[in-house]
mmCIF file of C-alpha atoms and ligand atoms in Angstrom:
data_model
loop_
_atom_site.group_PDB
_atom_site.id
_atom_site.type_symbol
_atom_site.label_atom_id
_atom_site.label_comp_id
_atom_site.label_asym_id
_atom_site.label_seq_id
_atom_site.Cartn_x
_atom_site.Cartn_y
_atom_site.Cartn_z
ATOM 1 C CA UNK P 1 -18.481 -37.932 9.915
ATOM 2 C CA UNK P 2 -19.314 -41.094 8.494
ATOM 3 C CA UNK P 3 -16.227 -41.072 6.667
ATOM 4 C CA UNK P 4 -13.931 -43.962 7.369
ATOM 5 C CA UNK P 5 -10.522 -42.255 9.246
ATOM 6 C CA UNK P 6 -8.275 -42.462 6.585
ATOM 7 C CA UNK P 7 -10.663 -39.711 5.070
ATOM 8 C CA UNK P 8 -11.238 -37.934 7.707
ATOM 9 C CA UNK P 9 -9.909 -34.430 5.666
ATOM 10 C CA UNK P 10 -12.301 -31.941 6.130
ATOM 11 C CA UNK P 11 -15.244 -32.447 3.691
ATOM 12 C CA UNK P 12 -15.962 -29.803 1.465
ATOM 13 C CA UNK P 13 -19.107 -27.861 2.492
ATOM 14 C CA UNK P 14 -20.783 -28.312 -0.842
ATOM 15 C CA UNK P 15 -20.435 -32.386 -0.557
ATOM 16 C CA UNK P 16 -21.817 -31.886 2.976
ATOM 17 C CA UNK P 17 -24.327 -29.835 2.015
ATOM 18 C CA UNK P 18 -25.703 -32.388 -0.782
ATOM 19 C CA UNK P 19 -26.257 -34.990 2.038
ATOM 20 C CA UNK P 20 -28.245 -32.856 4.522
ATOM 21 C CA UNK P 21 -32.369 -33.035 4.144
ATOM 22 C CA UNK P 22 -32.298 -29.467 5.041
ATOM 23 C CA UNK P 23 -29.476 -27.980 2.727
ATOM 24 C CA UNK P 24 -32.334 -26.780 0.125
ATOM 25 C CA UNK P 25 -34.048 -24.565 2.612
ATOM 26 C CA UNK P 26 -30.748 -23.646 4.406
ATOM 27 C CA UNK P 27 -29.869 -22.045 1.383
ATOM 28 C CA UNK P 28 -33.501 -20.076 1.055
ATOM 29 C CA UNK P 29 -33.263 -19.092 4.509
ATOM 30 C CA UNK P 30 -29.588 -17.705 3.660
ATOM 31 C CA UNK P 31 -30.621 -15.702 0.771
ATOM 32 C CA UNK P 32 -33.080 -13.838 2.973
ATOM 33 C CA UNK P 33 -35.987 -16.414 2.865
ATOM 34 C CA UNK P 34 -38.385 -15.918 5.803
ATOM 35 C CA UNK P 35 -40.625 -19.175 5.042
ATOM 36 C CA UNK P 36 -37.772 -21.263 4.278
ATOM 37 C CA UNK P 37 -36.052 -20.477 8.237
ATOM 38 C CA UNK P 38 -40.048 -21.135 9.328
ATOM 39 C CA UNK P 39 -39.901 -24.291 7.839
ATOM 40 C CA UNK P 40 -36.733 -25.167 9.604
ATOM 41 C CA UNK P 41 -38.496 -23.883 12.558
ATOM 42 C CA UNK P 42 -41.408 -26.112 12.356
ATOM 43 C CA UNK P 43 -39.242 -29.218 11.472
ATOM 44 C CA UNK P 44 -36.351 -28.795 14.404
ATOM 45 C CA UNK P 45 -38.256 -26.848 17.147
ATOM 46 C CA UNK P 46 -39.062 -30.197 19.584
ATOM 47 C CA UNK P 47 -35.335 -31.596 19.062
ATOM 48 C CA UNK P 48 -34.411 -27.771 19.990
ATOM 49 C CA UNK P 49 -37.033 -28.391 23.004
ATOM 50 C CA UNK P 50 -35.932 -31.609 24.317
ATOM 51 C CA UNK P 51 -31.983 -31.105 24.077
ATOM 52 C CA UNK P 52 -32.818 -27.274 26.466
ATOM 53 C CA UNK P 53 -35.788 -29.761 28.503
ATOM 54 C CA UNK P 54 -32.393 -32.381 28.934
ATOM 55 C CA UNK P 55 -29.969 -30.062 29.756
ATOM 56 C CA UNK P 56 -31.991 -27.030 32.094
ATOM 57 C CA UNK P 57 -34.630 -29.669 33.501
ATOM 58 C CA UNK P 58 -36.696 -26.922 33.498
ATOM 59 C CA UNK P 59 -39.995 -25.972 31.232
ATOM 60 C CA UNK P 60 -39.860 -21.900 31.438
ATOM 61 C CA UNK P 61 -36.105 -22.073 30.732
ATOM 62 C CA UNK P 62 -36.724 -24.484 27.958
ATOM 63 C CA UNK P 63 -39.284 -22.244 25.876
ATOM 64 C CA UNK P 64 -36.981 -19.169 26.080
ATOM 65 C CA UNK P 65 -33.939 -21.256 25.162
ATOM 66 C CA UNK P 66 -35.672 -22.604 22.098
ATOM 67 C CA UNK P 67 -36.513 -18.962 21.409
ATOM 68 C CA UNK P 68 -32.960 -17.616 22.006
ATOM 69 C CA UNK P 69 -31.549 -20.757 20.100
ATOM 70 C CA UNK P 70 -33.239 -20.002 16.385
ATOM 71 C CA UNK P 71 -32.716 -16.285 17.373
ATOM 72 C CA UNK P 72 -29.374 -16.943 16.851
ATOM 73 C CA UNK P 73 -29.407 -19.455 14.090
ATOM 74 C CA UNK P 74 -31.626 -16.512 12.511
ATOM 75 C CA UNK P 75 -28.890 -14.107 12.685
ATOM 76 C CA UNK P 76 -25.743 -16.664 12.210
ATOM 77 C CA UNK P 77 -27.478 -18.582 9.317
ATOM 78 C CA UNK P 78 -25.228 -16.948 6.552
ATOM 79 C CA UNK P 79 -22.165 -18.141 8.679
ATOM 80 C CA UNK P 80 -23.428 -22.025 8.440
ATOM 81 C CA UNK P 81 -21.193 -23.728 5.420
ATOM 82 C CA UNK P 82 -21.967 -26.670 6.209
ATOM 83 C CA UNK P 83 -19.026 -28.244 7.081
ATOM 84 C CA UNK P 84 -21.607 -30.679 9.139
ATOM 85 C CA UNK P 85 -25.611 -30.885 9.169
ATOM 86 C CA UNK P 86 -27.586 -28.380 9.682
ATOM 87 C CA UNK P 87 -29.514 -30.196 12.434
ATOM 88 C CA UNK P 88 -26.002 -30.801 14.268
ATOM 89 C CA UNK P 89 -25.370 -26.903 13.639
ATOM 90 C CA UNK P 90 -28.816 -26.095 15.290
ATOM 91 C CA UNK P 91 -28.309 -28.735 18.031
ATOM 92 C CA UNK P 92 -25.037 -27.276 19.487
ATOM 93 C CA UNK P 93 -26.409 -24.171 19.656
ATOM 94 C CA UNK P 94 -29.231 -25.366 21.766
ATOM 95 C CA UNK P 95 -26.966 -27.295 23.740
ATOM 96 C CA UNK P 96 -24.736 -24.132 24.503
ATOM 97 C CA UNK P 97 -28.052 -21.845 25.622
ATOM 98 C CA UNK P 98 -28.819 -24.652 28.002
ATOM 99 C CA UNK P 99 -25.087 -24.927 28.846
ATOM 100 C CA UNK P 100 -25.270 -21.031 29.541
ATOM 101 C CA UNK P 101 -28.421 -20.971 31.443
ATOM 102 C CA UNK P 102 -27.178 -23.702 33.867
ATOM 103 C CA UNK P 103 -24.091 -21.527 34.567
ATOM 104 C CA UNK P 104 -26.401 -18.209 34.886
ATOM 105 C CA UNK P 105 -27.970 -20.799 37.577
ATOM 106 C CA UNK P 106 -24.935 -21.795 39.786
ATOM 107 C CA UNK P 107 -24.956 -19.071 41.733
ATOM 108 C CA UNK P 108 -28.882 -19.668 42.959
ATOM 109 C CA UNK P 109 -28.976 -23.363 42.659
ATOM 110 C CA UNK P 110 -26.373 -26.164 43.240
ATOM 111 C CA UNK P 111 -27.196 -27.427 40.071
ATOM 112 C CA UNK P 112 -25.642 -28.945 37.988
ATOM 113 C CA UNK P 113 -22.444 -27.056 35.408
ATOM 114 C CA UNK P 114 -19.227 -28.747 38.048
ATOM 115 C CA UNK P 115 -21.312 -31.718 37.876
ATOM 116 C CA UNK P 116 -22.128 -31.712 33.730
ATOM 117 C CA UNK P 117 -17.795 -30.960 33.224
ATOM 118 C CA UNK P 118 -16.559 -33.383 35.817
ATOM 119 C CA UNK P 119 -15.125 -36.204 33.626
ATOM 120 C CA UNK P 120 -15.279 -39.017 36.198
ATOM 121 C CA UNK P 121 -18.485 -41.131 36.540
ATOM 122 C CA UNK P 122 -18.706 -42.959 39.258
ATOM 123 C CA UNK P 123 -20.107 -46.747 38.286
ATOM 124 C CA UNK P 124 -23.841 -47.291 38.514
ATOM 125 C CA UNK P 125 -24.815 -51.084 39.891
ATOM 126 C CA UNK P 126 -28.521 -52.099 39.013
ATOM 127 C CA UNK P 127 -30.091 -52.975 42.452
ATOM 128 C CA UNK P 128 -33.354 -54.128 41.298
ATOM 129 C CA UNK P 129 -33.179 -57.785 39.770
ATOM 130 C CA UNK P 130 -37.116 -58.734 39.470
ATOM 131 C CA UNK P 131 -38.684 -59.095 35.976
ATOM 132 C CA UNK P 132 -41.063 -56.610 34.997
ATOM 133 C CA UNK P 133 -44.681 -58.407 34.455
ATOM 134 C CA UNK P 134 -45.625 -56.504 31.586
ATOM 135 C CA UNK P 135 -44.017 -55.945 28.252
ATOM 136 C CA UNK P 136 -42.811 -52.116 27.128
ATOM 137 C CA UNK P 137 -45.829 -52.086 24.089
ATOM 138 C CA UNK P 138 -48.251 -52.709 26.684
ATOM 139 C CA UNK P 139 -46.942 -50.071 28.758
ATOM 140 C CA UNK P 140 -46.691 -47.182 26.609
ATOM 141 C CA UNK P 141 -50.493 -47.221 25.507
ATOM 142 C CA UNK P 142 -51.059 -46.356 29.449
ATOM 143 C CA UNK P 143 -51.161 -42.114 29.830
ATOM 144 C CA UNK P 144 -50.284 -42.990 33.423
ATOM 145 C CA UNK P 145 -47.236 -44.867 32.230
ATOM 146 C CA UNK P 146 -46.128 -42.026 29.805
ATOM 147 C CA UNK P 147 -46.338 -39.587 32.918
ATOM 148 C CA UNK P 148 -44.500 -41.563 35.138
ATOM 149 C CA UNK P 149 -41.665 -41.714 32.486
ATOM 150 C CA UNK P 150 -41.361 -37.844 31.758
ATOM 151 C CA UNK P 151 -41.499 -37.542 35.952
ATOM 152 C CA UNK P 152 -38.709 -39.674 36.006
ATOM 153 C CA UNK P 153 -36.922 -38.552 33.413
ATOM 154 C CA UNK P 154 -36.839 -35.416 34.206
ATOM 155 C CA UNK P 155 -35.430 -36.337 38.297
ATOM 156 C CA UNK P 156 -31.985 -37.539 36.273
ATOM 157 C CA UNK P 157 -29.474 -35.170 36.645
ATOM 158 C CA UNK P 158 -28.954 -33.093 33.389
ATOM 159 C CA UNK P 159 -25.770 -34.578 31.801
ATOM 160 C CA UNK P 160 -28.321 -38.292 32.101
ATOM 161 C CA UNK P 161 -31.177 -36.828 31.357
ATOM 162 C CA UNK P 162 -29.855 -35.440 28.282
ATOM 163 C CA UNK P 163 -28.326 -38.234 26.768
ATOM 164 C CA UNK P 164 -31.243 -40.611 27.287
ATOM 165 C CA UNK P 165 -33.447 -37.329 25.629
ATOM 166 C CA UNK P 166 -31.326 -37.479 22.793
ATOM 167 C CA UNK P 167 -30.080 -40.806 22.100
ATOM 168 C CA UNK P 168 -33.921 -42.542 23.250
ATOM 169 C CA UNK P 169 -36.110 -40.563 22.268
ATOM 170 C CA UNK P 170 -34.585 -38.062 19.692
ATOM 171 C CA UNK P 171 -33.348 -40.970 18.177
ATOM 172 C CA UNK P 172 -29.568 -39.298 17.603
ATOM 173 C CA UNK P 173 -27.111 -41.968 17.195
ATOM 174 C CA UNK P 174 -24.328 -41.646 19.449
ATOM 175 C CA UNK P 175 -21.818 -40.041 17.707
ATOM 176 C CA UNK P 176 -24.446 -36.777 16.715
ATOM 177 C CA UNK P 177 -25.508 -37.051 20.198
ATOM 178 C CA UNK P 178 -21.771 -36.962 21.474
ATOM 179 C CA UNK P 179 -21.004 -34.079 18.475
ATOM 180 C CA UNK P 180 -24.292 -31.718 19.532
ATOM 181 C CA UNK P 181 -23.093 -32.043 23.145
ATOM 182 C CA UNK P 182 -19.377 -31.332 22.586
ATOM 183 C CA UNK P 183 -18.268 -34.604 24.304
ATOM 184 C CA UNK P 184 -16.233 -37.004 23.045
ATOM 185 C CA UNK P 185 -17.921 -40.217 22.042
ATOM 186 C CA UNK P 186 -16.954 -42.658 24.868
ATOM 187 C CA UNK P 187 -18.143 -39.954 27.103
ATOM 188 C CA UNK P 188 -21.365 -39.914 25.907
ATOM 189 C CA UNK P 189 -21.571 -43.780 25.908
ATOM 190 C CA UNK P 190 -20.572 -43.874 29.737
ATOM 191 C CA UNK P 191 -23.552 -41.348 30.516
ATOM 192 C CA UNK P 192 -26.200 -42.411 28.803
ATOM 193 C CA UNK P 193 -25.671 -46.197 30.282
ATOM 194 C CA UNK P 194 -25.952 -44.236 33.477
ATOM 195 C CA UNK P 195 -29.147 -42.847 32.318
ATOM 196 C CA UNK P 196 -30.858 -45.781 31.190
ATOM 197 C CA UNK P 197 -29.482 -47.561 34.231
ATOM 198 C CA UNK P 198 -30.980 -45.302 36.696
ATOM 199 C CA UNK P 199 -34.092 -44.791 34.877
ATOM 200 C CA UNK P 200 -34.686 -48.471 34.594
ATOM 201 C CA UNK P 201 -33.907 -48.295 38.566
ATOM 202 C CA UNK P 202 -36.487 -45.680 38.873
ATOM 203 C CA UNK P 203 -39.129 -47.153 37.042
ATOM 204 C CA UNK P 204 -38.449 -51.002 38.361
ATOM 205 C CA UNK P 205 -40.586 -50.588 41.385
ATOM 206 C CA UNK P 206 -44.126 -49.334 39.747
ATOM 207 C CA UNK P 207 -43.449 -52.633 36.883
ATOM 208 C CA UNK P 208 -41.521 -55.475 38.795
ATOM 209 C CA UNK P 209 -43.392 -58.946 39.602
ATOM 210 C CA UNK P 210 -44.193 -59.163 43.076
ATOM 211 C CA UNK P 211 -42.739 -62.468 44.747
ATOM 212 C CA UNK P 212 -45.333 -64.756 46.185
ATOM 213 C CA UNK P 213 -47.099 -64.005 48.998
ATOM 214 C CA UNK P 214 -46.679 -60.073 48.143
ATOM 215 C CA UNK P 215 -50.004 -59.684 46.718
ATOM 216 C CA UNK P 216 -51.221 -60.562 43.433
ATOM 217 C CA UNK P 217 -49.849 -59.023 40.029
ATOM 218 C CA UNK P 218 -51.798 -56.289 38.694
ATOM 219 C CA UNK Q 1 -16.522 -64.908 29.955
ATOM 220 C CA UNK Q 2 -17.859 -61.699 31.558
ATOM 221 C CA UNK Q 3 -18.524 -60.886 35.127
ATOM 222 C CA UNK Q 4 -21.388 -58.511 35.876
ATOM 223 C CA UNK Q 5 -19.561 -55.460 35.672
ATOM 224 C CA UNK Q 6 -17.818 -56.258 32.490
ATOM 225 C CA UNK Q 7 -21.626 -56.981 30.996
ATOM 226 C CA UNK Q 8 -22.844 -53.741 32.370
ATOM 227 C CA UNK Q 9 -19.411 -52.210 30.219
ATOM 228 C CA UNK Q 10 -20.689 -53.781 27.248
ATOM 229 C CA UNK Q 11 -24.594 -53.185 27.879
ATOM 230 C CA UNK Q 12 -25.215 -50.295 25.609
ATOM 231 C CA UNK Q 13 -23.566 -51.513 22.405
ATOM 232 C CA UNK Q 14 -25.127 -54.704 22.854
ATOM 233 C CA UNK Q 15 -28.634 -53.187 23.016
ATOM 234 C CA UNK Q 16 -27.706 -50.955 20.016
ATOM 235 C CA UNK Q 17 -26.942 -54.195 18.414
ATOM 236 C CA UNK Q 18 -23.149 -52.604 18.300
ATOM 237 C CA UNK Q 19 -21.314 -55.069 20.127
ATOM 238 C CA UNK Q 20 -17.843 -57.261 18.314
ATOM 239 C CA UNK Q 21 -18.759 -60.577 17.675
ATOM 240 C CA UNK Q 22 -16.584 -61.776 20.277
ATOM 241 C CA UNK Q 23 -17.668 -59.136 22.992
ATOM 242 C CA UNK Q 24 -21.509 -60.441 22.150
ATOM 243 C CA UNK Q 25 -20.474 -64.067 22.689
ATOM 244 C CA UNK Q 26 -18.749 -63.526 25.941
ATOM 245 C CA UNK Q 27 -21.867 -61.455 27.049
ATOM 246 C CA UNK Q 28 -24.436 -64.332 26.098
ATOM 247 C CA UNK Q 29 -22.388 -66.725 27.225
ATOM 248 C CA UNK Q 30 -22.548 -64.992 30.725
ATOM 249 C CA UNK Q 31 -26.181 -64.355 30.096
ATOM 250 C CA UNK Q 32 -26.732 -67.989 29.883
ATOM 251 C CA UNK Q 33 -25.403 -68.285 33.911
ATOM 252 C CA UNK Q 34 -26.821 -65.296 35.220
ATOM 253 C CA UNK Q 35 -30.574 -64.773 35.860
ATOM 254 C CA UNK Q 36 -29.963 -61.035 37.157
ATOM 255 C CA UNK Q 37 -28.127 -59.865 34.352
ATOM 256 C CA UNK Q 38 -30.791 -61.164 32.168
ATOM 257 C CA UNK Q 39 -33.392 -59.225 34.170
ATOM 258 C CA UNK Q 40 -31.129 -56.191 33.662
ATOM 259 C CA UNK Q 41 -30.736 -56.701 30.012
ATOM 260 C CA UNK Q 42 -34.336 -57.083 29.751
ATOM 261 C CA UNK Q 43 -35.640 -54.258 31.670
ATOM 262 C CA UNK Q 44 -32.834 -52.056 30.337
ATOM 263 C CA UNK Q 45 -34.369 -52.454 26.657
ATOM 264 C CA UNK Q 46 -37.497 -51.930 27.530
ATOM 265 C CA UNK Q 47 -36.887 -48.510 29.820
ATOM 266 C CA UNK Q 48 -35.393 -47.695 26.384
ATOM 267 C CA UNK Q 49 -38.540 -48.806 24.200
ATOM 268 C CA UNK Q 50 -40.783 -47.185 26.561
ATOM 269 C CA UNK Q 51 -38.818 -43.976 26.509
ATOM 270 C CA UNK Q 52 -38.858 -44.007 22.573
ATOM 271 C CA UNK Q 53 -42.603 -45.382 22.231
ATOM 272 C CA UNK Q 54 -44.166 -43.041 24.843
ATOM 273 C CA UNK Q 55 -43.211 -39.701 22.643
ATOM 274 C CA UNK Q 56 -42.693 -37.438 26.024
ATOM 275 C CA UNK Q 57 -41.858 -33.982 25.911
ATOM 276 C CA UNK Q 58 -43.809 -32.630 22.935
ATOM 277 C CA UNK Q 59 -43.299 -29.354 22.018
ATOM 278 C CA UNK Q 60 -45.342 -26.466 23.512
ATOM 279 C CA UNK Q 61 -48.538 -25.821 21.622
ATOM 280 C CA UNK Q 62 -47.694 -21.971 19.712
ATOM 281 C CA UNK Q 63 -44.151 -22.494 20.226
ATOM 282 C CA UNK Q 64 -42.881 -22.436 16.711
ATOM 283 C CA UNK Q 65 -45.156 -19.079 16.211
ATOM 284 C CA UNK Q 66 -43.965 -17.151 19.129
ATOM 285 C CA UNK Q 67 -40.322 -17.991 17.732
ATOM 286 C CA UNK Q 68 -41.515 -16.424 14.102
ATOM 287 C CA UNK Q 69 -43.553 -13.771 15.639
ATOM 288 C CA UNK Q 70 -39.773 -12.495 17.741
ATOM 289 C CA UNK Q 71 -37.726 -13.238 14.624
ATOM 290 C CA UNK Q 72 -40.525 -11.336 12.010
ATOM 291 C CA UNK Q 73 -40.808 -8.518 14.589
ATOM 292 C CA UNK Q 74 -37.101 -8.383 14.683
ATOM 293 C CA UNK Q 75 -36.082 -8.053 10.971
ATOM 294 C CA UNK Q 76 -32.891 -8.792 10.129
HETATM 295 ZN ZN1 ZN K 301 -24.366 -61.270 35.723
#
């Protein structure tokens, strides 16, 4: 992946394997090690968490989907060769239980599997143009500031919320967030502008100055 | 130089300090006229600092051990 294109041949599994943090315990966990998968357990599960919590929206869903998810990577882990990390392996198999449980959903809910396929985005214009009167390190020592960000968070819709989950706060860069996901890069790019966008939008109200005469600042 | 809209385009790779040398130009340059879209810029990186500082969504407390518990009770 970080291969410049003229490279881009297939890279061998061992070479790929060599560069992964988790190839060592992969390999345990493929020869029939219990506590080597429980270690890859303990070190993926909130990544697992946050991509089903981006994608479903939904808690309950989200526990059983990290459940289902390293069910599966239990039973597949002999198949991984690590053609890429292990992490990205793990990740798009999380993504695809969410994926699944949102289409399970469409026939109870109008949420969200037309909307997380549909390639066009309409553009998002910022609306709210006032400076915020704090800055973001004061803000995230406040609990009440932390809630109000998972609350609004979790009101983006899911192909958002997801992207700002995994790009902001996973920390993915763009291209493992785009490769987890199955979207092309630019894709990825377009939504998660959209997310941050509409977050900031969201959140703009509790933090903007107020003009003069509005009352004082807080 | 940029208009709004061509700023917003460039927004994300210019907060993940991404953006050509010439795209970053143009966008300052535009910055330098525009009060709003340095407001935006602003408040854009810090929704994104908050969202990374504030550590939401931990996992479920017993999580990891109801996972082992299925996949121990399950046996290969
Ligand atoms: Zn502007």
């Amino acid at each position: 992946m970080e291969l410049p294109p003229t490279e881009a041949a297939p890279v061998p599994a061992e070479a790929a394997l060599r560069r992964d943090d988790d190839a060592e315990l992969v390999a345990r966990a493929q020869s029939g090690d219990i506590e080597a998968f429980e270690a890859l357990v303990v070190r993926h599960a909130r990544r697992v968490y946050r991509v089903l919590l981006g994608i479903t929206g939904n808690h309950a869903d989200s526990e059983d989907g990290v459940q289902n998810t390293f069910l599966k990577a239990y039973q597949h882990v002999r198949e991984f060769e690590g053609a890429s990390k292990f992490s990205s392996w793990l990740t798009r198999i999380a993504a695809n239980e969410g994926l699944e449980t949102l289409r399970r959903r469409r026939t109870r809910r109008r949420e969200s599997l037309d909307d997380w396929l549909a390639e066009h985005e309409e553009s998002f214009l910022p609306r709210n143009h006032r400076p915020w009167q704090k800055n973001p390190e004061q803000l995230v020592a406040d609990v009440q500031v932390r809630e109000l960000v998972e609350k609004e968070i979790m009101k983006l819709p899911a192909k958002y919320r997801v992207a700002v989950m995994l790009r902001d706060l996973e920390q993915l860069s763009t291209e493992e967030a785009a490769t987890a996901l199955g979207l092309n890069e630019a894709t990825l790019k377009t939504r998660l502008l959209r997310g941050r966008l509409m977050l900031r939008e969201a959140l703009a109200p509790h933090f903007g100055r107020r003009r003069r005469g509005e009352g004082r600042d807080v | 130089m940029f208009s709004c809209e061509e700023l917003l385009d460039h927004l994300n790779d210019y907060l993940d300090d991404r953006a050509a040398a010439d795209v970053r130009r143009q966008l300052e340059a535009h910055l330098g006229g525009c009060p709003e879209c340095v407001v935006v810029l602003d408040t854009t990186s810090a929704t994104i600092k908050m969202v990374s500082g504030c550590r939401s969504f931990e996992l479920p407390a017993q999580l990891s051990a109801k996972i082992m518990a299925k996949i121990r009770a399950q046996g290969r």
